[in-house]
PDB file of N, CA and C in Angstrom:
ATOM      1  N   UNK A   1      13.686 -32.330   2.142  1.00 52.00           N
ATOM      2  CA  UNK A   1      14.890 -31.640   1.903  1.00 52.00           C
ATOM      3  C   UNK A   1      15.390 -31.214   3.472  1.00 52.00           C
ATOM      4  N   UNK A   2      16.447 -31.761   4.022  1.00 54.00           N
ATOM      5  CA  UNK A   2      16.844 -31.535   5.338  1.00 54.00           C
ATOM      6  C   UNK A   2      17.024 -30.089   5.523  1.00 54.00           C
ATOM      7  N   UNK A   3      16.492 -29.598   6.728  1.00 50.00           N
ATOM      8  CA  UNK A   3      16.770 -28.172   7.299  1.00 50.00           C
ATOM      9  C   UNK A   3      15.824 -27.129   6.487  1.00 50.00           C
ATOM     10  N   UNK A   4      15.011 -27.700   5.554  1.00 52.00           N
ATOM     11  CA  UNK A   4      14.182 -26.726   4.817  1.00 52.00           C
ATOM     12  C   UNK A   4      13.258 -25.925   5.734  1.00 52.00           C
ATOM     13  N   UNK A   5      12.723 -26.573   6.766  1.00 56.00           N
ATOM     14  CA  UNK A   5      11.757 -25.907   7.659  1.00 56.00           C
ATOM     15  C   UNK A   5      12.463 -24.769   8.527  1.00 56.00           C
ATOM     16  N   UNK A   6      13.754 -24.818   8.795  1.00 56.00           N
ATOM     17  CA  UNK A   6      14.565 -23.833   9.391  1.00 56.00           C
ATOM     18  C   UNK A   6      15.020 -22.731   8.684  1.00 56.00           C
ATOM     19  N   UNK A   7      15.001 -22.818   7.369  1.00 56.00           N
ATOM     20  CA  UNK A   7      15.442 -21.724   6.456  1.00 56.00           C
ATOM     21  C   UNK A   7      14.483 -20.476   6.639  1.00 56.00           C
ATOM     22  N   UNK A   8      15.077 -19.326   6.641  1.00 63.00           N
ATOM     23  CA  UNK A   8      14.326 -18.150   6.570  1.00 63.00           C
ATOM     24  C   UNK A   8      14.504 -17.418   5.388  1.00 63.00           C
ATOM     25  N   UNK A   9      13.421 -16.944   4.825  1.00 63.00           N
ATOM     26  CA  UNK A   9      13.391 -16.086   3.485  1.00 63.00           C
ATOM     27  C   UNK A   9      12.906 -14.660   3.800  1.00 63.00           C
ATOM     28  N   UNK A  10      13.543 -13.797   3.223  1.00 68.00           N
ATOM     29  CA  UNK A  10      12.991 -12.440   3.407  1.00 68.00           C
ATOM     30  C   UNK A  10      11.964 -11.957   2.443  1.00 68.00           C
ATOM     31  N   UNK A  11      10.662 -11.812   2.998  1.00 66.00           N
ATOM     32  CA  UNK A  11       9.611 -11.373   2.139  1.00 66.00           C
ATOM     33  C   UNK A  11       9.745 -10.007   1.823  1.00 66.00           C
ATOM     34  N   UNK A  12       9.339  -9.594   0.750  1.00 64.00           N
ATOM     35  CA  UNK A  12       9.141  -8.162   0.369  1.00 64.00           C
ATOM     36  C   UNK A  12       7.993  -7.612   1.031  1.00 64.00           C
ATOM     37  N   UNK A  13       7.995  -6.387   1.534  1.00 62.00           N
ATOM     38  CA  UNK A  13       6.734  -5.767   2.206  1.00 62.00           C
ATOM     39  C   UNK A  13       5.700  -5.634   1.197  1.00 62.00           C
ATOM     40  N   UNK A  14       4.514  -5.866   1.604  1.00 67.00           N
ATOM     41  CA  UNK A  14       3.313  -5.759   0.742  1.00 67.00           C
ATOM     42  C   UNK A  14       2.634  -4.454   0.921  1.00 67.00           C
ATOM     43  N   UNK A  15       3.238  -3.623   1.600  1.00 69.00           N
ATOM     44  CA  UNK A  15       2.601  -2.268   1.741  1.00 69.00           C
ATOM     45  C   UNK A  15       3.788  -1.069   1.612  1.00 69.00           C
ATOM     46  N   UNK A  16       3.322   0.049   1.374  1.00 73.00           N
ATOM     47  CA  UNK A  16       4.255   1.086   1.411  1.00 73.00           C
ATOM     48  C   UNK A  16       3.673   2.443   1.492  1.00 73.00           C
ATOM     49  N   UNK A  17       4.481   3.512   1.616  1.00 74.00           N
ATOM     50  CA  UNK A  17       3.895   4.838   1.951  1.00 74.00           C
ATOM     51  C   UNK A  17       4.560   5.708   0.890  1.00 74.00           C
ATOM     52  N   UNK A  18       3.828   6.594   0.253  1.00 75.00           N
ATOM     53  CA  UNK A  18       4.420   7.616  -0.468  1.00 75.00           C
ATOM     54  C   UNK A  18       3.493   8.785  -0.594  1.00 75.00           C
ATOM     55  N   UNK A  19       4.023  10.051  -0.672  1.00 73.00           N
ATOM     56  CA  UNK A  19       3.373  11.197  -0.782  1.00 73.00           C
ATOM     57  C   UNK A  19       2.549  11.273  -2.075  1.00 73.00           C
ATOM     58  N   UNK A  20       1.290  11.933  -2.237  1.00 68.00           N
ATOM     59  CA  UNK A  20       0.666  11.980  -3.565  1.00 68.00           C
ATOM     60  C   UNK A  20       1.482  12.351  -4.796  1.00 68.00           C
ATOM     61  N   UNK A  21       2.393  13.372  -4.587  1.00 70.00           N
ATOM     62  CA  UNK A  21       3.121  13.715  -5.593  1.00 70.00           C
ATOM     63  C   UNK A  21       3.898  12.651  -6.339  1.00 70.00           C
ATOM     64  N   UNK A  22       4.384  11.706  -5.487  1.00 74.00           N
ATOM     65  CA  UNK A  22       5.241  10.604  -6.015  1.00 74.00           C
ATOM     66  C   UNK A  22       4.477   9.512  -6.477  1.00 74.00           C
ATOM     67  N   UNK A  23       3.219   9.352  -6.172  1.00 69.00           N
ATOM     68  CA  UNK A  23       2.338   8.293  -6.690  1.00 69.00           C
ATOM     69  C   UNK A  23       1.631   8.519  -8.040  1.00 69.00           C
ATOM     70  N   UNK A  24       2.207   9.664  -8.545  1.00 71.00           N
ATOM     71  CA  UNK A  24       1.480   9.870  -9.956  1.00 71.00           C
ATOM     72  C   UNK A  24       1.881   8.734 -10.894  1.00 71.00           C
ATOM     73  N   UNK A  25       0.846   8.285 -11.640  1.00 74.00           N
ATOM     74  CA  UNK A  25       1.060   7.257 -12.562  1.00 74.00           C
ATOM     75  C   UNK A  25       0.971   5.790 -11.889  1.00 74.00           C
ATOM     76  N   UNK A  26       0.889   5.750 -10.694  1.00 73.00           N
ATOM     77  CA  UNK A  26       0.781   4.470 -10.038  1.00 73.00           C
ATOM     78  C   UNK A  26      -0.642   4.102  -9.729  1.00 73.00           C
ATOM     79  N   UNK A  27      -0.888   2.869  -9.586  1.00 76.00           N
ATOM     80  CA  UNK A  27      -2.385   2.431  -9.199  1.00 76.00           C
ATOM     81  C   UNK A  27      -2.052   1.273  -8.097  1.00 76.00           C
ATOM     82  N   UNK A  28      -3.077   1.100  -7.208  1.00 74.00           N
ATOM     83  CA  UNK A  28      -2.937   0.163  -6.268  1.00 74.00           C
ATOM     84  C   UNK A  28      -4.344  -0.447  -5.968  1.00 74.00           C
ATOM     85  N   UNK A  29      -4.347  -1.582  -5.510  1.00 78.00           N
ATOM     86  CA  UNK A  29      -5.714  -2.304  -5.132  1.00 78.00           C
ATOM     87  C   UNK A  29      -6.340  -1.754  -4.030  1.00 78.00           C
ATOM     88  N   UNK A  30      -5.595  -1.161  -3.098  1.00 77.00           N
ATOM     89  CA  UNK A  30      -5.998  -0.645  -1.728  1.00 77.00           C
ATOM     90  C   UNK A  30      -5.273   0.518  -1.452  1.00 77.00           C
ATOM     91  N   UNK A  31      -5.907   1.756  -1.291  1.00 73.00           N
ATOM     92  CA  UNK A  31      -5.198   2.837  -1.028  1.00 73.00           C
ATOM     93  C   UNK A  31      -5.895   3.525   0.229  1.00 73.00           C
ATOM     94  N   UNK A  32      -5.138   3.772   1.210  1.00 74.00           N
ATOM     95  CA  UNK A  32      -5.648   4.316   2.565  1.00 74.00           C
ATOM     96  C   UNK A  32      -5.013   5.742   2.683  1.00 74.00           C
ATOM     97  N   UNK A  33      -6.015   6.853   2.720  1.00 69.00           N
ATOM     98  CA  UNK A  33      -5.631   8.155   2.792  1.00 69.00           C
ATOM     99  C   UNK A  33      -5.886   8.699   4.296  1.00 69.00           C
ATOM    100  N   UNK A  34      -4.934   9.386   4.918  1.00 70.00           N
ATOM    101  CA  UNK A  34      -5.179  10.034   6.134  1.00 70.00           C
ATOM    102  C   UNK A  34      -5.889  11.365   6.063  1.00 70.00           C
ATOM    103  N   UNK A  35      -5.858  11.918   4.766  1.00 65.00           N
ATOM    104  CA  UNK A  35      -6.524  13.194   4.580  1.00 65.00           C
ATOM    105  C   UNK A  35      -6.941  13.181   3.090  1.00 65.00           C
ATOM    106  N   UNK A  36      -7.817  14.071   2.734  1.00 65.00           N
ATOM    107  CA  UNK A  36      -8.322  14.034   1.313  1.00 65.00           C
ATOM    108  C   UNK A  36      -7.356  14.688   0.397  1.00 65.00           C
ATOM    109  N   UNK A  37      -6.842  14.062  -0.651  1.00 62.00           N
ATOM    110  CA  UNK A  37      -6.108  14.615  -1.751  1.00 62.00           C
ATOM    111  C   UNK A  37      -6.522  14.212  -3.056  1.00 62.00           C
ATOM    112  N   UNK A  38      -5.933  14.607  -4.080  1.00 64.00           N
ATOM    113  CA  UNK A  38      -6.187  14.207  -5.440  1.00 64.00           C
ATOM    114  C   UNK A  38      -5.774  12.657  -5.607  1.00 64.00           C
ATOM    115  N   UNK A  39      -5.009  12.263  -4.578  1.00 68.00           N
ATOM    116  CA  UNK A  39      -4.557  10.780  -4.648  1.00 68.00           C
ATOM    117  C   UNK A  39      -5.536   9.777  -4.584  1.00 68.00           C
ATOM    118  N   UNK A  40      -6.853  10.242  -4.220  1.00 71.00           N
ATOM    119  CA  UNK A  40      -8.164   9.423  -4.105  1.00 71.00           C
ATOM    120  C   UNK A  40      -8.298   8.672  -5.461  1.00 71.00           C
ATOM    121  N   UNK A  41      -7.831   9.107  -6.486  1.00 73.00           N
ATOM    122  CA  UNK A  41      -8.007   8.626  -7.801  1.00 73.00           C
ATOM    123  C   UNK A  41      -7.035   7.494  -8.031  1.00 73.00           C
ATOM    124  N   UNK A  42      -6.254   7.045  -7.158  1.00 73.00           N
ATOM    125  CA  UNK A  42      -5.085   5.984  -7.396  1.00 73.00           C
ATOM    126  C   UNK A  42      -5.594   4.684  -7.057  1.00 73.00           C
ATOM    127  N   UNK A  43      -6.742   4.497  -6.296  1.00 79.00           N
ATOM    128  CA  UNK A  43      -7.345   3.134  -5.804  1.00 79.00           C
ATOM    129  C   UNK A  43      -7.868   2.594  -7.076  1.00 79.00           C
ATOM    130  N   UNK A  44      -7.706   1.277  -7.431  1.00 82.00           N
ATOM    131  CA  UNK A  44      -8.344   0.647  -8.328  1.00 82.00           C
ATOM    132  C   UNK A  44      -9.480  -0.441  -7.953  1.00 82.00           C
ATOM    133  N   UNK A  45      -9.334  -0.670  -6.680  1.00 87.00           N
ATOM    134  CA  UNK A  45     -10.447  -1.725  -6.180  1.00 87.00           C
ATOM    135  C   UNK A  45     -11.131  -1.075  -4.862  1.00 87.00           C
ATOM    136  N   UNK A  46     -10.410  -0.635  -3.886  1.00 87.00           N
ATOM    137  CA  UNK A  46     -10.879  -0.207  -2.692  1.00 87.00           C
ATOM    138  C   UNK A  46     -10.272   0.985  -2.201  1.00 87.00           C
ATOM    139  N   UNK A  47     -11.005   1.968  -1.607  1.00 80.00           N
ATOM    140  CA  UNK A  47     -10.557   3.231  -1.112  1.00 80.00           C
ATOM    141  C   UNK A  47     -10.959   3.401   0.320  1.00 80.00           C
ATOM    142  N   UNK A  48     -10.054   3.616   1.242  1.00 82.00           N
ATOM    143  CA  UNK A  48     -10.383   3.773   2.655  1.00 82.00           C
ATOM    144  C   UNK A  48      -9.916   5.321   3.063  1.00 82.00           C
ATOM    145  N   UNK A  49     -10.827   6.199   3.651  1.00 77.00           N
ATOM    146  CA  UNK A  49     -10.579   7.364   3.942  1.00 77.00           C
ATOM    147  C   UNK A  49     -10.847   7.498   5.475  1.00 77.00           C
ATOM    148  N   UNK A  50      -9.747   7.997   6.231  1.00 75.00           N
ATOM    149  CA  UNK A  50      -9.803   8.192   7.737  1.00 75.00           C
ATOM    150  C   UNK A  50     -10.021   9.604   7.785  1.00 75.00           C
ATOM    151  N   UNK A  51     -11.055   9.945   8.667  1.00 75.00           N
ATOM    152  CA  UNK A  51     -11.366  11.311   9.040  1.00 75.00           C
ATOM    153  C   UNK A  51     -11.458  11.429  10.566  1.00 75.00           C
ATOM    154  N   UNK A  52     -11.017  12.527  11.121  1.00 74.00           N
ATOM    155  CA  UNK A  52     -11.147  12.775  12.427  1.00 74.00           C
ATOM    156  C   UNK A  52     -12.565  13.561  12.673  1.00 74.00           C
ATOM    157  N   UNK A  53     -13.119  13.164  13.771  1.00 63.00           N
ATOM    158  CA  UNK A  53     -14.467  13.732  14.088  1.00 63.00           C
ATOM    159  C   UNK A  53     -14.365  14.709  15.267  1.00 63.00           C
TER     160      UNK A  53
END
């Protein structure tokens, strides 16, 4: 197909941010928390917790 290599498609973002209160009822394969919240229960496969030392 001529010109197919030059076409650009808009990919949907694969990540997002939301406060714990808005994440109620949602589940995700990977959840990264900046601080500890009840949101720790939202991960279905992996959970990453960042803490300051």
